[in-house]
Amino acid sequence: MSEKKHNSHRPLSPHLSIYRLPLSALLSITHRITGFALFIGALLLAWWVVLNAYGCGDCINSFLRTIPVRTFLVLWTLALYYHMLNGIRHLYWDMAKGLSIKSVNLSGILVVIFSVVLTLASWLSVFYIF
Amino acid sequence: MDLRSPLGKVKGLGAAKNGAREWLSMRIAALALVPLTIWFVTIVIRASTGAETLISFLKSPFDATAMILFLGVALYHGCLGIKEIIEDYVHCHCAKTFLLIVLKFFTAITATLAVLAVIFVHINGGIAKKPANAVVTQEASDTTNEVWKNEFFNLFKENISE
């Protein structure tokens, strides 16, 4: 049996380098990647609070207003909203609901759209209202 | 709550050998993070852009509580998530154990420091940078608040003399 397995040239599936990931798989790995990025961001946030509390916050706060850092903050917010909305989707699945292919695809598209909309709304509200 | 079957428990099944409790803890933390995240984005984005400073909003008991809960629950949830990632991708037992210990120590230290910092800012207003032109009298020099009062008083005096 094991010999047969070695000699056969059956395709390995899914072969990640050439396989086009379906939307659900793409969103799934994005959930993990954003989760990792958010954890790094949460650590940085904690250290930002610590530095602000103990008197050396000013050196970082001016740095936070530069364009590259601001871009990272916007992307981090996008990751945060994406992870939150996709997390709600996961919690919904954990109740064994919304698991048909049609509703999985629909909720996936909704998560992407709403994370972009909420990110834009949050940052635009900062710049135009406050 | 233990959701594991007795056989699975005895055999230590799964890559992590245990984890039903962690699975559930992670989801409960996720549930708590939904409202906390919404609070976080609406408040902290403003602080990071300078429209509202971190120190001024941490003086409110509501915001200080939310900040401690957000940092604590986010780091807890994140620590469980990174643990899952390490268990999935790091196969060498030695490196895996080492990374898991580093992760837990670093997360615990960061969370404790951050909670301490929030409490410190909430009670004391944090250590503000000493104003360069403030005339600090002997009695006033011992607390940060007094330094700031002095600074405002000097500004007031300068405006009057002009």
Tab-separated table of C-alpha atoms in Angstrom:
chain	number	residue	atom	x	y	z
A	1	MET	CA	0.000	0.000	0.000
A	2	SER	CA	2.729	2.464	0.976
A	3	GLU	CA	4.814	1.431	-2.065
A	4	LYS	CA	1.889	2.162	-4.344
A	5	LYS	CA	1.532	5.593	-2.729
A	6	HIS	CA	5.184	6.449	-3.445
A	7	ASN	CA	5.132	5.357	-7.078
A	8	SER	CA	1.876	6.972	-8.105
A	9	HIS	CA	1.865	10.409	-9.731
A	10	ARG	CA	-1.478	11.479	-8.388
A	11	PRO	CA	-1.871	15.253	-8.116
A	12	LEU	CA	-1.363	16.787	-4.706
A	13	SER	CA	-4.300	18.973	-3.953
A	14	PRO	CA	-4.496	21.881	-3.275
A	15	HIS	CA	-1.049	22.718	-4.649
A	16	LEU	CA	-0.766	26.181	-3.149
A	17	SER	CA	1.696	27.703	-5.650
A	18	ILE	CA	-0.539	27.110	-8.683
A	19	TYR	CA	-3.954	26.645	-7.093
A	20	ARG	CA	-6.255	29.645	-7.283
A	21	LEU	CA	-7.673	29.983	-3.776
A	22	PRO	CA	-11.447	30.323	-3.578
A	23	LEU	CA	-12.779	33.401	-1.763
A	24	SER	CA	-13.454	31.526	1.493
A	25	ALA	CA	-9.882	30.163	1.641
A	26	LEU	CA	-8.416	33.557	0.811
A	27	LEU	CA	-10.464	35.208	3.573
A	28	SER	CA	-9.490	32.442	5.993
A	29	ILE	CA	-5.737	32.944	5.562
A	30	THR	CA	-6.279	36.726	5.645
A	31	HIS	CA	-7.978	36.281	9.032
A	32	ARG	CA	-4.855	34.578	10.371
A	33	ILE	CA	-2.451	37.115	8.820
A	34	THR	CA	-4.461	40.081	10.138
A	35	GLY	CA	-4.612	38.356	13.540
A	36	PHE	CA	-0.824	38.152	13.633
A	37	ALA	CA	-0.459	41.799	12.567
A	38	LEU	CA	-3.052	42.892	15.142
A	39	PHE	CA	-1.180	41.113	17.936
A	40	ILE	CA	2.036	42.950	17.021
A	41	GLY	CA	-0.023	46.165	16.893
A	42	ALA	CA	-1.594	45.452	20.297
A	43	LEU	CA	1.880	45.035	21.805
A	44	LEU	CA	2.969	48.336	20.228
A	45	LEU	CA	-0.227	49.990	21.494
A	46	ALA	CA	0.510	48.767	25.016
A	47	TRP	CA	4.057	50.126	24.852
A	48	TRP	CA	2.726	53.419	23.442
A	49	VAL	CA	0.453	53.752	26.475
A	50	VAL	CA	3.341	52.919	28.804
A	51	LEU	CA	5.656	55.491	27.180
A	52	ASN	CA	2.950	58.166	27.271
A	53	ALA	CA	2.297	57.496	30.947
A	54	TYR	CA	5.931	57.658	32.009
A	55	GLY	CA	6.796	60.862	30.242
A	56	CYS	CA	8.466	60.040	26.931
A	57	GLY	CA	5.357	59.993	24.772
A	58	ASP	CA	6.093	63.186	22.857
A	59	CYS	CA	8.911	61.719	20.789
A	60	ILE	CA	6.531	59.020	19.472
A	61	ASN	CA	3.414	61.155	19.177
A	62	SER	CA	4.995	63.463	16.603
A	63	PHE	CA	6.248	60.390	14.758
A	64	LEU	CA	2.663	59.052	14.664
A	65	ARG	CA	1.573	61.988	12.532
A	66	THR	CA	4.015	61.303	9.682
A	67	ILE	CA	2.541	59.978	6.449
A	68	PRO	CA	4.093	56.455	6.426
A	69	VAL	CA	3.127	55.787	10.047
A	70	ARG	CA	-0.349	57.210	9.445
A	71	THR	CA	-0.699	54.857	6.471
A	72	PHE	CA	0.224	51.914	8.701
A	73	LEU	CA	-2.344	53.048	11.281
A	74	VAL	CA	-5.067	53.171	8.610
A	75	LEU	CA	-4.066	49.696	7.365
A	76	TRP	CA	-4.013	48.461	10.969
A	77	THR	CA	-7.552	49.792	11.452
A	78	LEU	CA	-8.587	48.000	8.263
A	79	ALA	CA	-7.070	44.768	9.609
A	80	LEU	CA	-8.830	45.359	12.936
A	81	TYR	CA	-12.246	45.842	11.325
A	82	TYR	CA	-11.689	42.919	8.975
A	83	HIS	CA	-10.669	40.617	11.827
A	84	MET	CA	-13.591	41.773	13.968
A	85	LEU	CA	-16.216	41.303	11.247
A	86	ASN	CA	-14.741	37.999	10.077
A	87	GLY	CA	-14.586	36.943	13.736
A	88	ILE	CA	-18.311	37.636	14.067
A	89	ARG	CA	-18.753	35.485	10.943
A	90	HIS	CA	-16.760	32.712	12.623
A	91	LEU	CA	-18.873	32.967	15.785
A	92	TYR	CA	-21.976	32.685	13.624
A	93	TRP	CA	-20.539	29.545	11.988
A	94	ASP	CA	-19.747	28.134	15.431
A	95	MET	CA	-23.491	28.144	16.069
A	96	ALA	CA	-23.695	25.938	12.924
A	97	LYS	CA	-25.474	28.644	10.963
A	98	GLY	CA	-24.800	30.197	7.555
A	99	LEU	CA	-22.645	27.304	6.365
A	100	SER	CA	-24.032	26.824	2.833
A	101	ILE	CA	-21.631	27.782	0.010
A	102	LYS	CA	-23.955	30.558	-1.087
A	103	SER	CA	-24.192	32.208	2.334
A	104	VAL	CA	-20.452	31.712	3.043
A	105	ASN	CA	-19.601	33.577	-0.167
A	106	LEU	CA	-22.163	36.294	0.526
A	107	SER	CA	-20.994	36.878	4.111
A	108	GLY	CA	-17.384	36.933	2.882
A	109	ILE	CA	-18.098	39.688	0.385
A	110	LEU	CA	-20.075	41.622	3.018
A	111	VAL	CA	-17.166	41.381	5.484
A	112	VAL	CA	-14.724	42.816	2.936
A	113	ILE	CA	-17.061	45.654	1.919
A	114	PHE	CA	-17.980	46.600	5.490
A	115	SER	CA	-14.388	46.538	6.742
A	116	VAL	CA	-13.366	49.004	4.026
A	117	VAL	CA	-16.424	51.212	4.635
A	118	LEU	CA	-15.946	51.278	8.429
A	119	THR	CA	-12.223	52.061	8.088
A	120	LEU	CA	-12.914	54.975	5.754
A	121	ALA	CA	-15.739	56.207	7.983
A	122	SER	CA	-13.591	56.074	11.136
A	123	TRP	CA	-10.638	57.959	9.673
A	124	LEU	CA	-12.687	60.466	7.684
A	125	SER	CA	-14.677	61.266	10.836
A	126	VAL	CA	-11.412	62.102	12.591
A	127	PHE	CA	-10.247	64.460	9.886
A	128	TYR	CA	-13.518	66.132	9.003
A	129	ILE	CA	-15.552	66.212	12.208
A	130	PHE	CA	-13.028	66.603	15.026
B	1	MET	CA	-15.994	23.816	31.106
B	2	ASP	CA	-14.330	20.754	29.640
B	3	LEU	CA	-15.598	19.689	26.238
B	4	ARG	CA	-13.070	16.913	25.640
B	5	SER	CA	-13.921	13.249	25.395
B	6	PRO	CA	-12.324	11.012	28.082
B	7	LEU	CA	-10.465	9.027	25.374
B	8	GLY	CA	-9.066	12.181	23.739
B	9	LYS	CA	-7.935	13.393	27.157
B	10	VAL	CA	-6.085	10.162	27.957
B	11	LYS	CA	-4.425	9.894	24.541
B	12	GLY	CA	-3.541	13.612	24.377
B	13	LEU	CA	-4.899	13.957	20.852
B	14	GLY	CA	-4.337	16.954	18.590
B	15	ALA	CA	-1.251	19.026	17.754
B	16	ALA	CA	-1.489	20.965	20.993
B	17	LYS	CA	-2.384	17.891	23.139
B	18	ASN	CA	-5.183	19.892	24.738
B	19	GLY	CA	-7.168	22.953	23.847
B	20	ALA	CA	-10.952	22.603	24.093
B	21	ARG	CA	-10.915	25.088	26.951
B	22	GLU	CA	-8.669	27.453	24.979
B	23	TRP	CA	-10.938	27.180	21.966
B	24	LEU	CA	-13.884	28.312	24.085
B	25	SER	CA	-11.881	31.016	25.948
B	26	MET	CA	-10.753	32.466	22.641
B	27	ARG	CA	-14.333	32.765	21.403
B	28	ILE	CA	-15.600	34.315	24.637
B	29	ALA	CA	-12.725	36.825	24.490
B	30	ALA	CA	-13.681	37.503	20.860
B	31	LEU	CA	-17.254	38.236	21.933
B	32	ALA	CA	-16.021	40.725	24.542
B	33	LEU	CA	-13.709	42.334	21.996
B	34	VAL	CA	-16.522	43.321	19.615
B	35	PRO	CA	-17.876	46.256	21.703
B	36	LEU	CA	-14.393	47.049	23.045
B	37	THR	CA	-13.019	47.335	19.503
B	38	ILE	CA	-15.769	49.728	18.487
B	39	TRP	CA	-14.997	51.872	21.554
B	40	PHE	CA	-11.273	51.620	20.831
B	41	VAL	CA	-11.502	52.787	17.232
B	42	THR	CA	-13.780	55.731	18.012
B	43	ILE	CA	-11.647	56.990	20.925
B	44	VAL	CA	-8.044	56.020	20.309
B	45	ILE	CA	-7.826	57.064	16.658
B	46	ARG	CA	-8.568	60.581	17.828
B	47	ALA	CA	-5.834	60.366	20.477
B	48	SER	CA	-3.295	59.177	17.919
B	49	THR	CA	-4.025	62.116	15.637
B	50	GLY	CA	-3.591	64.623	18.427
B	51	ALA	CA	-7.198	65.858	18.406
B	52	GLU	CA	-7.501	64.381	21.874
B	53	THR	CA	-4.535	63.224	23.894
B	54	LEU	CA	-4.263	59.817	25.459
B	55	ILE	CA	-3.660	61.267	28.915
B	56	SER	CA	-6.760	63.468	28.888
B	57	PHE	CA	-9.203	60.704	27.997
B	58	LEU	CA	-7.712	58.151	30.415
B	59	LYS	CA	-8.860	60.421	33.275
B	60	SER	CA	-12.459	59.315	32.689
B	61	PRO	CA	-13.204	56.146	34.689
B	62	PHE	CA	-15.239	54.725	31.804
B	63	ASP	CA	-12.444	55.153	29.268
B	64	ALA	CA	-9.732	53.950	31.658
B	65	THR	CA	-11.767	50.794	32.380
B	66	ALA	CA	-12.404	50.220	28.687
B	67	MET	CA	-8.703	50.727	27.917
B	68	ILE	CA	-7.600	48.195	30.545
B	69	LEU	CA	-10.218	45.702	29.369
B	70	PHE	CA	-9.346	46.245	25.705
B	71	LEU	CA	-5.602	45.795	26.259
B	72	GLY	CA	-6.063	42.837	28.596
B	73	VAL	CA	-8.630	40.956	26.515
B	74	ALA	CA	-6.928	41.776	23.177
B	75	LEU	CA	-3.547	40.563	24.403
B	76	TYR	CA	-5.145	37.437	25.920
B	77	HIS	CA	-7.046	36.656	22.709
B	78	GLY	CA	-3.956	37.480	20.635
B	79	CYS	CA	-1.703	35.329	22.803
B	80	LEU	CA	-4.016	32.338	22.271
B	81	GLY	CA	-4.084	33.082	18.526
B	82	ILE	CA	-0.297	33.310	18.189
B	83	LYS	CA	0.006	30.122	20.237
B	84	GLU	CA	-2.236	28.423	17.671
B	85	ILE	CA	-0.093	29.756	14.808
B	86	ILE	CA	3.147	28.571	16.471
B	87	GLU	CA	1.626	25.137	17.126
B	88	ASP	CA	0.540	24.891	13.492
B	89	TYR	CA	3.754	25.971	11.785
B	90	VAL	CA	6.663	25.235	14.149
B	91	HIS	CA	7.193	21.488	14.113
B	92	CYS	CA	10.458	21.213	16.052
B	93	HIS	CA	9.399	20.486	19.632
B	94	CYS	CA	12.293	22.385	21.158
B	95	ALA	CA	11.778	25.592	19.139
B	96	LYS	CA	8.010	25.388	19.655
B	97	THR	CA	8.318	25.168	23.437
B	98	PHE	CA	10.857	27.993	23.488
B	99	LEU	CA	8.668	30.287	21.349
B	100	LEU	CA	5.578	29.534	23.445
B	101	ILE	CA	7.421	30.419	26.660
B	102	VAL	CA	8.814	33.649	25.136
B	103	LEU	CA	5.320	34.559	23.871
B	104	LYS	CA	3.689	34.044	27.259
B	105	PHE	CA	6.369	35.871	29.231
B	106	PHE	CA	6.452	38.840	26.852
B	107	THR	CA	2.662	39.133	26.670
B	108	ALA	CA	2.313	38.933	30.453
B	109	ILE	CA	4.984	41.598	31.013
B	110	THR	CA	3.483	43.916	28.392
B	111	ALA	CA	-0.075	43.526	29.696
B	112	THR	CA	0.954	44.142	33.315
B	113	LEU	CA	3.000	47.226	32.416
B	114	ALA	CA	0.181	48.631	30.282
B	115	VAL	CA	-2.445	48.151	33.003
B	116	LEU	CA	-0.113	49.786	35.524
B	117	ALA	CA	0.421	52.693	33.100
B	118	VAL	CA	-3.319	53.231	32.585
B	119	ILE	CA	-3.944	53.241	36.355
B	120	PHE	CA	-1.025	55.627	36.852
B	121	VAL	CA	-2.335	58.048	34.214
B	122	HIS	CA	-5.877	57.767	35.554
B	123	ILE	CA	-4.843	58.657	39.109
B	124	ASN	CA	-1.831	60.876	38.607
B	125	GLY	CA	-2.133	62.273	35.077
B	126	GLY	CA	1.148	60.616	34.081
B	127	ILE	CA	4.578	62.167	34.150
B	128	ALA	CA	4.202	65.183	31.896
B	129	LYS	CA	7.243	66.750	30.290
B	130	LYS	CA	8.558	69.543	32.481
B	131	PRO	CA	7.870	72.891	30.769
B	132	ALA	CA	11.120	74.672	29.866
B	133	ASN	CA	10.106	78.197	30.898
B	134	ALA	CA	8.260	77.340	34.103
B	135	VAL	CA	9.486	78.934	37.319
B	136	VAL	CA	9.256	76.047	39.743
B	137	THR	CA	9.026	77.125	43.342
B	138	GLN	CA	10.214	74.906	46.160
B	139	GLU	CA	6.724	73.901	47.311
B	140	ALA	CA	5.373	73.340	43.822
B	141	SER	CA	8.159	71.161	42.470
B	142	ASP	CA	7.057	67.933	44.131
B	143	THR	CA	3.998	67.113	42.016
B	144	THR	CA	3.467	67.136	38.291
B	145	ASN	CA	0.114	68.858	38.595
B	146	GLU	CA	1.740	71.781	40.368
B	147	VAL	CA	4.274	72.115	37.570
B	148	TRP	CA	1.452	72.439	35.075
B	149	LYS	CA	-0.398	74.960	37.225
B	150	ASN	CA	2.783	77.006	37.324
B	151	GLU	CA	3.124	76.825	33.574
B	152	PHE	CA	-0.397	78.139	33.045
B	153	PHE	CA	0.172	80.852	35.620
B	154	ASN	CA	3.318	82.018	33.803
B	155	LEU	CA	1.510	82.065	30.465
B	156	PHE	CA	-1.241	84.102	32.074
B	157	LYS	CA	1.294	86.571	33.498
B	158	GLU	CA	3.026	86.942	30.128
B	159	ASN	CA	-0.262	87.733	28.411
B	160	ILE	CA	-1.146	90.315	31.046
B	161	SER	CA	2.228	92.099	30.764
B	162	GLU	CA	1.860	92.347	26.990
